[in-house]
Structure formats: structure tokens, C-alpha cells
Amino acid sequence: MMLKVGVVGTGMIGQDHIRRMTTVLAGVEVAAVTDVDMETAKKVAEGLPGATVHGSGEDLIADPEVEAVVVCSWGPTHEQYVLAAIAAGKQVFCEKPLATTEQACRRIVEAESAAGKRLVQVGYMRRYDEAYRALKAVVDSGRIGTPLMMHCAHRNASVPPHYAADMAITDTAVHEIDMVRWMFGEEIAAVRVLVPRKSRNGGDLQDPLFLILEMAGGALVDVEISVNIRYGYDIRGEVVGEDGTAALGEPSPVAVRAAHQLTAPVPADWRERFLRAYDVELQEWIDSIAGGGAPVGPSAWDGYAAAVVSDAGVAALRGGTRVEVSLMPRPALYEVSR
Ligand code: NAD
Ligand code: ISE
């Protein structure tokens, strides 16, 4: 049985997910694509024999050949496609963020709750990364005692020209916002954002930023966001517990000692660093929904909670103050998520 998927947005991650669905993963076929940039969509479809190129995301979602939808367009456009997929009763994997505002995510949560079954999964792939899973296993085992703090760094070598000021929080830090909710198994209660001296590499962006997330249980998480660090794509995380610490290992499988130097490659970007995590994430999604099942990965509720925290982060950045996070009551549909 092949699950027939339609992809909305054929940019960087859309093309990367199409590559993995056509050459790496099992049980899936890309049956349709669309993009507001029709030239790109048509070019991508040339490598997909039999795939239909649709003029809009809505047409693609309505196509009876399309059984499930993968949304890889820009964040502010996610809501319309996720809502259309829910209305059509089709499963939808939406790249992060679920949507770029709390209100948009709330509308998605409400629509899915009204449908009465899980139809949405959000692309928070750290939960599928081998290193993050190993780190969580240590934390959950109790070996380092109760976690007190976590130090995180999220460094991009560079970002594209359309990357706007708030995206350091809504598009980049949002990964750590989701990850710590999952890692600690609790919500984030408040956010502060500290602003260091500006990097000369960041143009008009306030880069880097330093977030402090207060967990509901009292632990503190700091997150360095650097989006023009130049030297590579570097993702770090260390949990400090009462009795020990545990950190993500170095991603490179090799370290070379030569000519009085110790060197190891640093990934170029997210595609390289999280290559396997994206594979596992999408394969698990495909396997969970094939044959009419429900997804078990990050839910619309997780997408909503992350958006509320990132909204609070943006307010904290603009106002220079500590901003508390207030979530709506969690609908019954999501009681078992996370
Ligand atoms: P991109 O700019 O390379 O591609 C986005 C594509 O969407 C473009 O081709 C654009 O023309 C298209 N598009 C824009 N509006 C559209 C609309 N209304 N309908 C259809 N297509 C539309 O960006 P990207 O880096 O591929 O990012 C896309 C999404 O994936 C973003 O939400 C981003 O946050 C997310 N992303 C996730 C990860 C991850 O690590 N999980 C990594 C990169 C990007
Ligand atoms: C991008 O959208 C991603 O999701 C990447 O994982 C992240 O590192 C980058 O900062 C975002 O812009």
C-alpha cells in the first residue's frame, strides 16, 4: 500500500522532503505538488513521474488522488492549508511552526477538536533525533537527578534574505521551545529575552539573542540564538541535574588529529545535521496514518503551545520585560499527546 501525498511548497524543505519520500522512505508516493512559484513547482514535478501540478494548495488538497498533505510553504501560509486539510478530513503534516500566531494555532486546534480526531502533525523533528532521544532517555531515567537547568545553543551559519527580525524567535527558537516542553514533560511558564551586543554579520537583525525560559516546574532553560555565525550549523544542549549533567554528543562521527590539530566537521545546515531525524519523523508519520490510523507525533496542541510561547518571546524582546505564558484549557483530544 502506497500513501499518496500532496506537497504544498516546493522550496528548500519541500524539495528535501520530496527527495526523502521518493528515494529513502517506504510506503509513500508523491502524487501532487504546488507552489505559488509555479516554475519551481513544475521543475520539481519533472522528477516525479505521474505527479499533478496544482495551481493552488486548496486545489491540491481537494484532489481525490491526494490522501494526505505535507505543508512546506512559508509559516504565515500554514493556517489556510492546515484548515483546508482538516475540512477535507485529510491527514496533514505541517512543517513548523504550525502557524505564526497564537490565534491562528487556536483556530487549528478548535477545528481539529471539532473534527473529533487527530489529523495534524507538526514538524518538530528534534523529538526524532537520535541525540535528543538519548538525552531525554537519560533525563527520564533519573540518573542525573531532577533537572534544574538546560543550556541550549541554536546557531545558523546564515539565514535567507526574507528572514525578518521576529523569526529568530518564531522560526528558529521555536524548535527549542517545543523541545524543552517535550524534554521536561511540562509547559513553559514565562519568557525573558536578553539582547547582547550585535554581531557585525547580522545586518539589520538583532543577532544574537539570548532567551530564558522558565519551566512550570521551576527549571530554567537558556537558549542562545545566533543566525549568522558563519562557521557552520551548530546545535547544542546540556541538561544540568541535581546529581549530574547530560549533553548532546558531537554530531560528527569522526575527529581527526593531524599536524598538531584536532578537527571535526561542523554541519553546513539543518538538512545535514537533522538528516536522519527528518527521515524517522516522516516515516513514523506515514506508518501511523497508513490504513486510517492517527498520528502520534507533535500535535496541533504542541504547535499551539509553542506559538503562545514564541508570541510571549516576541513581546519580551520588544518590551524588554518578563512575559508570562497563558494557555487555553487543553481540549480532550490532546490529553494523551507528548
Ligand atoms: P523556502 O522559502 O525555501 O520555501 C518555501 C516555499 O513555499 C517557496 O517555494 C515559496 O514560493 C512557497 N510558498 C510561499 N507561499 C506559498 C503559498 N501561499 N502557497 C504555496 N506555496 C507557497 O522556505 P523553507 O526553508 O523551505 O521553509 C518552509 C517552511 O519549512 C517554513 O515554515 C520553515 O519554518 C520550515 N522549515 C523547517 C525546518 C525544520 O528544521 N523542520 C527547516 C527549514 C524550514
Ligand atoms: C529554519 O526554518 C529551521 O527550521 C531550521 O531548523 C532552523 O535552524 C532555522 O533557524 C530556521 O530558520
Tab-separated table of C-alpha atoms and ligand atoms in Angstrom:
chain	number	residue	atom	x	y	z
A	1	MET	CA	0.000	0.000	0.000
A	2	MET	CA	1.386	3.391	-1.033
A	3	LEU	CA	0.164	6.511	0.737
A	4	LYS	CA	-0.413	9.209	-1.897
A	5	VAL	CA	0.849	12.533	-0.614
A	6	GLY	CA	0.498	16.077	-1.986
A	7	VAL	CA	3.187	18.649	-1.132
A	8	VAL	CA	2.339	22.348	-0.753
A	9	GLY	CA	5.509	24.459	-1.087
A	10	THR	CA	8.429	23.160	-3.124
A	11	GLY	CA	11.219	25.319	-1.690
A	12	MET	CA	14.170	24.079	0.345
A	13	ILE	CA	12.494	21.769	2.819
A	14	GLY	CA	9.689	20.847	0.404
A	15	GLN	CA	12.271	19.548	-2.063
A	16	ASP	CA	14.213	17.820	0.707
A	17	HIS	CA	11.083	16.035	1.977
A	18	ILE	CA	10.149	15.085	-1.615
A	19	ARG	CA	13.646	13.620	-2.063
A	20	ARG	CA	13.307	11.522	1.096
A	21	MET	CA	9.733	10.433	0.269
A	22	THR	CA	10.795	9.322	-3.211
A	23	THR	CA	14.229	7.838	-2.504
A	24	VAL	CA	14.552	6.985	1.198
A	25	LEU	CA	11.202	6.251	2.834
A	26	ALA	CA	8.834	3.319	2.341
A	27	GLY	CA	5.084	3.193	1.675
A	28	VAL	CA	4.703	6.678	0.232
A	29	GLU	CA	4.350	8.268	-3.186
A	30	VAL	CA	4.334	11.987	-4.072
A	31	ALA	CA	1.179	12.315	-6.181
A	32	ALA	CA	0.884	16.120	-6.419
A	33	VAL	CA	2.771	19.342	-5.787
A	34	THR	CA	2.044	23.056	-5.774
A	35	ASP	CA	3.818	26.334	-5.021
A	36	VAL	CA	2.955	29.990	-5.538
A	37	ASP	CA	6.097	29.925	-7.648
A	38	MET	CA	4.689	27.699	-10.406
A	39	GLU	CA	8.012	27.478	-12.220
A	40	THR	CA	9.620	25.849	-9.193
A	41	ALA	CA	6.662	23.501	-8.716
A	42	LYS	CA	6.782	22.420	-12.366
A	43	LYS	CA	10.544	21.893	-12.232
A	44	VAL	CA	10.238	19.759	-9.107
A	45	ALA	CA	7.406	17.756	-10.723
A	46	GLU	CA	9.669	16.883	-13.667
A	47	GLY	CA	11.416	14.453	-11.320
A	48	LEU	CA	8.107	12.933	-10.179
A	49	PRO	CA	6.567	10.797	-12.940
A	50	GLY	CA	2.770	10.946	-12.848
A	51	ALA	CA	2.568	13.753	-10.262
A	52	THR	CA	-0.011	16.512	-10.834
A	53	VAL	CA	0.993	20.166	-10.544
A	54	HIS	CA	-1.871	22.103	-8.978
A	55	GLY	CA	-2.485	25.842	-9.319
A	56	SER	CA	-3.169	26.288	-5.598
A	57	GLY	CA	-2.840	24.491	-2.285
A	58	GLU	CA	-6.620	24.341	-1.998
A	59	ASP	CA	-6.897	22.532	-5.371
A	60	LEU	CA	-4.215	20.080	-4.308
A	61	ILE	CA	-5.986	19.336	-1.028
A	62	ALA	CA	-9.296	18.793	-2.869
A	63	ASP	CA	-7.682	16.359	-5.355
A	64	PRO	CA	-9.223	12.906	-4.676
A	65	GLU	CA	-5.865	11.314	-5.605
A	66	VAL	CA	-4.231	13.094	-2.642
A	67	GLU	CA	-4.723	11.069	0.539
A	68	ALA	CA	-2.510	13.148	2.855
A	69	VAL	CA	-0.916	16.584	2.693
A	70	VAL	CA	2.590	17.835	3.550
A	71	VAL	CA	2.733	21.616	4.064
A	72	CYS	CA	6.172	23.153	3.414
A	73	SER	CA	5.224	26.710	2.444
A	74	TRP	CA	6.155	29.810	4.484
A	75	GLY	CA	4.917	29.890	8.078
A	76	PRO	CA	2.240	32.616	7.660
A	77	THR	CA	0.561	30.478	4.943
A	78	HIS	CA	0.317	27.268	7.019
A	79	GLU	CA	-3.006	28.026	8.684
A	80	GLN	CA	-5.060	28.164	5.467
A	81	TYR	CA	-3.737	24.805	4.237
A	82	VAL	CA	-3.980	23.009	7.565
A	83	LEU	CA	-7.570	24.216	7.989
A	84	ALA	CA	-8.410	23.143	4.415
A	85	ALA	CA	-6.955	19.674	5.047
A	86	ILE	CA	-8.922	19.312	8.294
A	87	ALA	CA	-12.112	20.406	6.476
A	88	ALA	CA	-11.414	17.756	3.798
A	89	GLY	CA	-10.835	15.117	6.523
A	90	LYS	CA	-7.262	14.527	5.286
A	91	GLN	CA	-4.158	13.938	7.384
A	92	VAL	CA	-1.712	16.835	7.237
A	93	PHE	CA	1.952	17.013	8.190
A	94	CYS	CA	2.736	20.707	8.626
A	95	GLU	CA	6.305	21.954	8.808
A	96	LYS	CA	6.996	24.062	11.876
A	97	PRO	CA	5.750	26.463	13.025
A	98	LEU	CA	2.143	25.225	12.936
A	99	ALA	CA	1.196	28.866	12.339
A	100	THR	CA	2.829	32.141	13.215
A	101	THR	CA	0.298	33.485	15.729
A	102	GLU	CA	-1.469	32.149	18.787
A	103	GLN	CA	-4.875	32.965	17.244
A	104	ALA	CA	-4.135	31.016	14.058
A	105	CYS	CA	-2.971	27.979	16.044
A	106	ARG	CA	-6.045	28.210	18.265
A	107	ARG	CA	-8.285	28.123	15.175
A	108	ILE	CA	-6.484	24.954	14.040
A	109	VAL	CA	-6.827	23.323	17.475
A	110	GLU	CA	-10.523	24.204	17.530
A	111	ALA	CA	-11.128	22.878	14.011
A	112	GLU	CA	-9.331	19.604	14.736
A	113	SER	CA	-11.124	19.203	18.063
A	114	ALA	CA	-14.453	19.740	16.299
A	115	ALA	CA	-13.460	17.054	13.756
A	116	GLY	CA	-13.026	14.764	16.781
A	117	LYS	CA	-9.813	13.048	15.663
A	118	ARG	CA	-6.158	13.832	15.222
A	119	LEU	CA	-5.422	14.942	11.675
A	120	VAL	CA	-2.437	17.230	12.246
A	121	GLN	CA	1.235	16.578	12.961
A	122	VAL	CA	3.790	19.382	13.260
A	123	GLY	CA	7.385	19.073	12.015
A	124	TYR	CA	9.281	19.387	15.285
A	125	MET	CA	11.996	16.939	14.295
A	126	ARG	CA	14.262	17.266	17.350
A	127	ARG	CA	11.942	14.724	19.011
A	128	TYR	CA	13.117	12.199	16.369
A	129	ASP	CA	16.843	12.973	16.559
A	130	GLU	CA	18.970	10.168	17.971
A	131	ALA	CA	20.980	12.512	20.207
A	132	TYR	CA	17.932	14.326	21.626
A	133	ARG	CA	16.179	10.991	22.203
A	134	ALA	CA	19.264	9.668	24.049
A	135	LEU	CA	19.420	12.859	26.134
A	136	LYS	CA	15.755	12.553	27.076
A	137	ALA	CA	16.247	8.884	27.988
A	138	VAL	CA	19.000	9.874	30.457
A	139	VAL	CA	16.845	12.643	31.961
A	140	ASP	CA	13.814	10.330	32.249
A	141	SER	CA	15.938	7.569	33.839
A	142	GLY	CA	16.645	9.796	36.857
A	143	ARG	CA	20.397	9.153	36.550
A	144	ILE	CA	21.302	12.860	36.788
A	145	GLY	CA	18.604	13.602	39.367
A	146	THR	CA	15.892	16.193	38.990
A	147	PRO	CA	16.738	18.522	36.077
A	148	LEU	CA	17.405	22.068	37.249
A	149	MET	CA	18.598	23.830	34.120
A	150	MET	CA	19.209	23.332	30.429
A	151	HIS	CA	21.698	25.258	28.289
A	152	CYS	CA	20.891	25.352	24.567
A	153	ALA	CA	22.527	26.922	21.539
A	154	HIS	CA	20.939	27.127	18.089
A	155	ARG	CA	23.395	28.560	15.598
A	156	ASN	CA	22.769	29.015	11.874
A	157	ALA	CA	25.676	29.829	9.558
A	158	SER	CA	23.382	32.294	7.771
A	159	VAL	CA	19.703	32.880	7.025
A	160	PRO	CA	17.870	33.765	3.784
A	161	PRO	CA	17.143	37.411	2.804
A	162	HIS	CA	13.423	37.148	3.727
A	163	TYR	CA	14.335	36.240	7.348
A	164	ALA	CA	12.703	39.007	9.424
A	165	ALA	CA	13.500	40.192	12.959
A	166	ASP	CA	10.875	38.181	14.889
A	167	MET	CA	11.837	34.964	13.068
A	168	ALA	CA	14.784	34.469	15.429
A	169	ILE	CA	12.052	33.532	17.917
A	170	THR	CA	9.067	32.417	15.794
A	171	ASP	CA	11.039	30.382	13.253
A	172	THR	CA	14.309	29.430	14.983
A	173	ALA	CA	13.963	29.392	18.798
A	174	VAL	CA	10.555	27.771	18.356
A	175	HIS	CA	12.439	24.464	17.898
A	176	GLU	CA	13.921	24.722	21.409
A	177	ILE	CA	10.565	25.934	22.758
A	178	ASP	CA	8.956	22.713	21.549
A	179	MET	CA	11.942	20.569	22.512
A	180	VAL	CA	12.062	21.665	26.172
A	181	ARG	CA	8.310	21.094	26.644
A	182	TRP	CA	8.949	17.545	25.417
A	183	MET	CA	12.267	17.090	27.274
A	184	PHE	CA	10.874	18.228	30.642
A	185	GLY	CA	7.310	16.964	30.082
A	186	GLU	CA	5.839	20.271	31.237
A	187	GLU	CA	4.773	23.652	29.911
A	188	ILE	CA	6.795	26.872	29.800
A	189	ALA	CA	5.525	29.447	32.297
A	190	ALA	CA	7.368	32.646	31.344
A	191	VAL	CA	9.922	34.044	28.916
A	192	ARG	CA	12.626	36.687	29.064
A	193	VAL	CA	14.834	37.788	26.186
A	194	LEU	CA	18.229	39.377	26.742
A	195	VAL	CA	19.924	41.289	23.963
A	196	PRO	CA	23.708	41.033	23.693
A	197	ARG	CA	25.990	43.195	21.615
A	198	LYS	CA	25.030	42.910	17.921
A	199	SER	CA	27.074	40.741	15.570
A	200	ARG	CA	28.559	42.610	12.609
A	201	ASN	CA	27.481	39.615	10.484
A	202	GLY	CA	23.769	40.083	11.212
A	203	GLY	CA	22.913	43.147	9.062
A	204	ASP	CA	19.737	44.761	10.393
A	205	LEU	CA	18.846	41.748	12.539
A	206	GLN	CA	19.263	41.806	16.297
A	207	ASP	CA	21.622	38.857	16.291
A	208	PRO	CA	22.348	37.039	18.567
A	209	LEU	CA	19.537	36.763	21.114
A	210	PHE	CA	19.509	35.061	24.496
A	211	LEU	CA	16.199	33.589	25.732
A	212	ILE	CA	15.441	32.452	29.248
A	213	LEU	CA	12.517	30.061	29.522
A	214	GLU	CA	11.008	29.393	32.942
A	215	MET	CA	9.544	25.904	33.105
A	216	ALA	CA	6.307	25.375	35.047
A	217	GLY	CA	8.177	23.107	37.483
A	218	GLY	CA	10.830	25.745	38.257
A	219	ALA	CA	13.729	24.688	35.999
A	220	LEU	CA	15.371	27.383	33.878
A	221	VAL	CA	16.405	26.995	30.224
A	222	ASP	CA	18.712	29.384	28.401
A	223	VAL	CA	18.761	29.451	24.603
A	224	GLU	CA	21.371	31.266	22.533
A	225	ILE	CA	20.038	32.074	19.065
A	226	SER	CA	22.686	33.054	16.529
A	227	VAL	CA	21.661	33.158	12.894
A	228	ASN	CA	24.805	34.432	11.179
A	229	ILE	CA	27.553	32.551	12.980
A	230	ARG	CA	29.343	31.772	9.699
A	231	TYR	CA	31.361	28.718	10.832
A	232	GLY	CA	28.534	26.182	10.378
A	233	TYR	CA	25.261	24.891	11.823
A	234	ASP	CA	25.768	24.122	15.487
A	235	ILE	CA	23.082	22.757	17.795
A	236	ARG	CA	23.856	22.236	21.476
A	237	GLY	CA	22.001	21.131	24.544
A	238	GLU	CA	23.070	20.245	28.074
A	239	VAL	CA	20.766	19.357	30.952
A	240	VAL	CA	22.059	20.079	34.451
A	241	GLY	CA	20.522	17.840	37.089
A	242	GLU	CA	20.935	17.623	40.865
A	243	ASP	CA	23.413	14.752	40.574
A	244	GLY	CA	24.989	15.104	37.137
A	245	THR	CA	24.749	16.559	33.680
A	246	ALA	CA	23.950	15.135	30.246
A	247	ALA	CA	24.679	16.770	26.905
A	248	LEU	CA	24.080	16.134	23.216
A	249	GLY	CA	27.181	14.491	21.731
A	250	GLU	CA	29.164	15.949	18.883
A	251	PRO	CA	27.345	15.163	15.612
A	252	SER	CA	30.458	14.224	13.626
A	253	PRO	CA	31.308	10.505	13.610
A	254	VAL	CA	34.994	11.338	13.118
A	255	ALA	CA	37.603	13.579	14.738
A	256	VAL	CA	40.974	13.902	13.046
A	257	ARG	CA	44.259	14.510	14.840
A	258	ALA	CA	46.889	15.670	12.381
A	259	ALA	CA	49.507	18.422	12.006
A	260	HIS	CA	49.173	19.345	15.694
A	261	GLN	CA	45.439	19.889	15.290
A	262	LEU	CA	42.255	18.123	16.368
A	263	THR	CA	39.482	18.734	13.815
A	264	ALA	CA	35.941	17.558	13.166
A	265	PRO	CA	33.488	18.758	10.514
A	266	VAL	CA	30.607	21.051	11.520
A	267	PRO	CA	27.333	20.509	9.557
A	268	ALA	CA	26.539	23.131	6.919
A	269	ASP	CA	22.854	23.478	7.740
A	270	TRP	CA	19.756	21.826	9.214
A	271	ARG	CA	19.459	19.401	6.279
A	272	GLU	CA	22.787	17.847	7.181
A	273	ARG	CA	22.515	17.993	10.991
A	274	PHE	CA	18.985	16.535	11.155
A	275	LEU	CA	19.111	14.319	8.046
A	276	ARG	CA	18.143	11.125	9.870
A	277	ALA	CA	15.710	12.853	12.238
A	278	TYR	CA	13.615	14.085	9.282
A	279	ASP	CA	13.668	10.559	7.803
A	280	VAL	CA	12.450	8.985	11.045
A	281	GLU	CA	9.890	11.746	11.627
A	282	LEU	CA	8.225	11.357	8.228
A	283	GLN	CA	8.458	7.544	8.175
A	284	GLU	CA	6.775	7.353	11.596
A	285	TRP	CA	4.078	9.769	10.373
A	286	ILE	CA	3.471	7.705	7.225
A	287	ASP	CA	3.363	4.445	9.173
A	288	SER	CA	0.992	5.887	11.777
A	289	ILE	CA	-1.603	7.151	9.278
A	290	ALA	CA	-1.383	4.475	6.588
A	291	GLY	CA	-4.556	2.422	6.748
A	292	GLY	CA	-6.531	5.147	8.501
A	293	GLY	CA	-4.633	5.480	11.798
A	294	ALA	CA	-3.944	8.699	13.694
A	295	PRO	CA	-0.569	10.445	14.000
A	296	VAL	CA	1.286	10.139	17.302
A	297	GLY	CA	3.932	12.856	16.824
A	298	PRO	CA	3.829	16.561	17.809
A	299	SER	CA	0.195	17.637	17.729
A	300	ALA	CA	-1.698	20.807	16.920
A	301	TRP	CA	-1.721	21.384	20.698
A	302	ASP	CA	2.082	21.264	20.726
A	303	GLY	CA	2.080	23.678	17.772
A	304	TYR	CA	-0.325	25.971	19.650
A	305	ALA	CA	1.689	25.882	22.890
A	306	ALA	CA	4.911	26.649	21.015
A	307	ALA	CA	3.212	29.585	19.269
A	308	VAL	CA	1.946	31.054	22.556
A	309	VAL	CA	5.463	30.871	23.984
A	310	SER	CA	7.035	32.355	20.865
A	311	ASP	CA	4.466	35.189	20.900
A	312	ALA	CA	5.465	35.774	24.534
A	313	GLY	CA	9.113	35.748	23.433
A	314	VAL	CA	8.465	38.393	20.791
A	315	ALA	CA	6.627	40.535	23.388
A	316	ALA	CA	9.519	40.038	25.837
A	317	LEU	CA	12.021	41.102	23.183
A	318	ARG	CA	10.056	44.209	22.210
A	319	GLY	CA	9.134	45.248	25.753
A	320	GLY	CA	12.352	44.187	27.476
A	321	THR	CA	10.263	42.537	30.179
A	322	ARG	CA	9.440	39.085	31.556
A	323	VAL	CA	6.260	37.825	29.881
A	324	GLU	CA	4.081	35.109	31.395
A	325	VAL	CA	2.621	32.378	29.221
A	326	SER	CA	-1.075	31.632	29.432
A	327	LEU	CA	-2.513	28.656	27.553
A	328	MET	CA	-6.159	27.909	26.822
A	329	PRO	CA	-7.538	24.773	28.554
A	330	ARG	CA	-6.194	21.709	26.755
A	331	PRO	CA	-9.008	20.066	24.723
A	332	ALA	CA	-9.695	16.398	25.484
A	333	LEU	CA	-8.354	15.322	22.069
A	334	TYR	CA	-4.819	16.195	23.216
A	335	GLU	CA	-4.886	14.728	26.686
A	336	VAL	CA	-2.536	11.900	25.728
A	337	SER	CA	-0.214	13.914	23.462
A	338	ARG	CA	3.516	14.473	24.321
B	1	NAD	P1	11.622	28.292	1.183
B	1	NAD	O1	11.461	29.758	1.016
B	1	NAD	O2	12.862	27.651	0.653
B	1	NAD	O3	10.388	27.519	0.550
B	1	NAD	C1	9.065	27.886	0.807
B	1	NAD	C2	8.271	27.704	-0.470
B	1	NAD	O4	6.907	27.976	-0.185
B	1	NAD	C3	8.704	28.642	-1.590
B	1	NAD	O5	8.978	27.895	-2.766
B	1	NAD	C4	7.519	29.577	-1.763
B	1	NAD	O6	7.326	30.008	-3.101
B	1	NAD	C5	6.378	28.683	-1.287
B	1	NAD	N1	5.183	29.398	-0.877
B	1	NAD	C6	5.110	30.572	-0.217
B	1	NAD	N2	3.820	30.893	-0.010
B	1	NAD	C7	3.075	29.900	-0.528
B	1	NAD	C8	1.683	29.668	-0.618
B	1	NAD	N3	0.787	30.526	-0.123
B	1	NAD	N4	1.285	28.525	-1.206
B	1	NAD	C9	2.166	27.645	-1.723
B	1	NAD	N5	3.499	27.819	-1.688
B	1	NAD	C10	3.937	28.943	-1.095
B	1	NAD	O7	11.482	28.023	2.750
B	1	NAD	P2	11.872	26.696	3.541
B	1	NAD	O8	13.185	26.913	4.203
B	1	NAD	O9	11.661	25.512	2.697
B	1	NAD	O10	10.787	26.759	4.732
B	1	NAD	C11	9.443	26.388	4.522
B	1	NAD	C12	8.809	26.001	5.862
B	1	NAD	O11	9.534	24.924	6.425
B	1	NAD	C13	8.817	27.111	6.915
B	1	NAD	O12	7.656	27.004	7.687
B	1	NAD	C14	10.037	26.787	7.764
B	1	NAD	O13	9.926	27.257	9.078
B	1	NAD	C15	10.022	25.275	7.714
B	1	NAD	N6	11.364	24.693	7.870
B	1	NAD	C16	11.529	23.736	8.789
B	1	NAD	C17	12.787	23.219	9.021
B	1	NAD	C18	12.990	22.219	10.089
B	1	NAD	O14	14.109	22.098	10.558
B	1	NAD	N7	11.972	21.481	10.488
B	1	NAD	C19	13.861	23.640	8.240
B	1	NAD	C20	13.634	24.601	7.268
B	1	NAD	C21	12.369	25.124	7.075
B	2	ISE	C1	14.506	27.029	9.736
B	2	ISE	O1	13.171	27.333	9.351
B	2	ISE	C2	14.527	25.758	10.502
B	2	ISE	O2	13.550	25.244	10.938
B	2	ISE	C3	15.878	25.330	10.901
B	2	ISE	O3	15.845	24.087	11.560
B	2	ISE	C4	16.414	26.403	11.824
B	2	ISE	O4	17.722	26.083	12.233
B	2	ISE	C5	16.419	27.752	11.138
B	2	ISE	O5	16.864	28.734	12.038
B	2	ISE	C6	15.011	28.107	10.666
B	2	ISE	O6	15.022	29.361	10.009
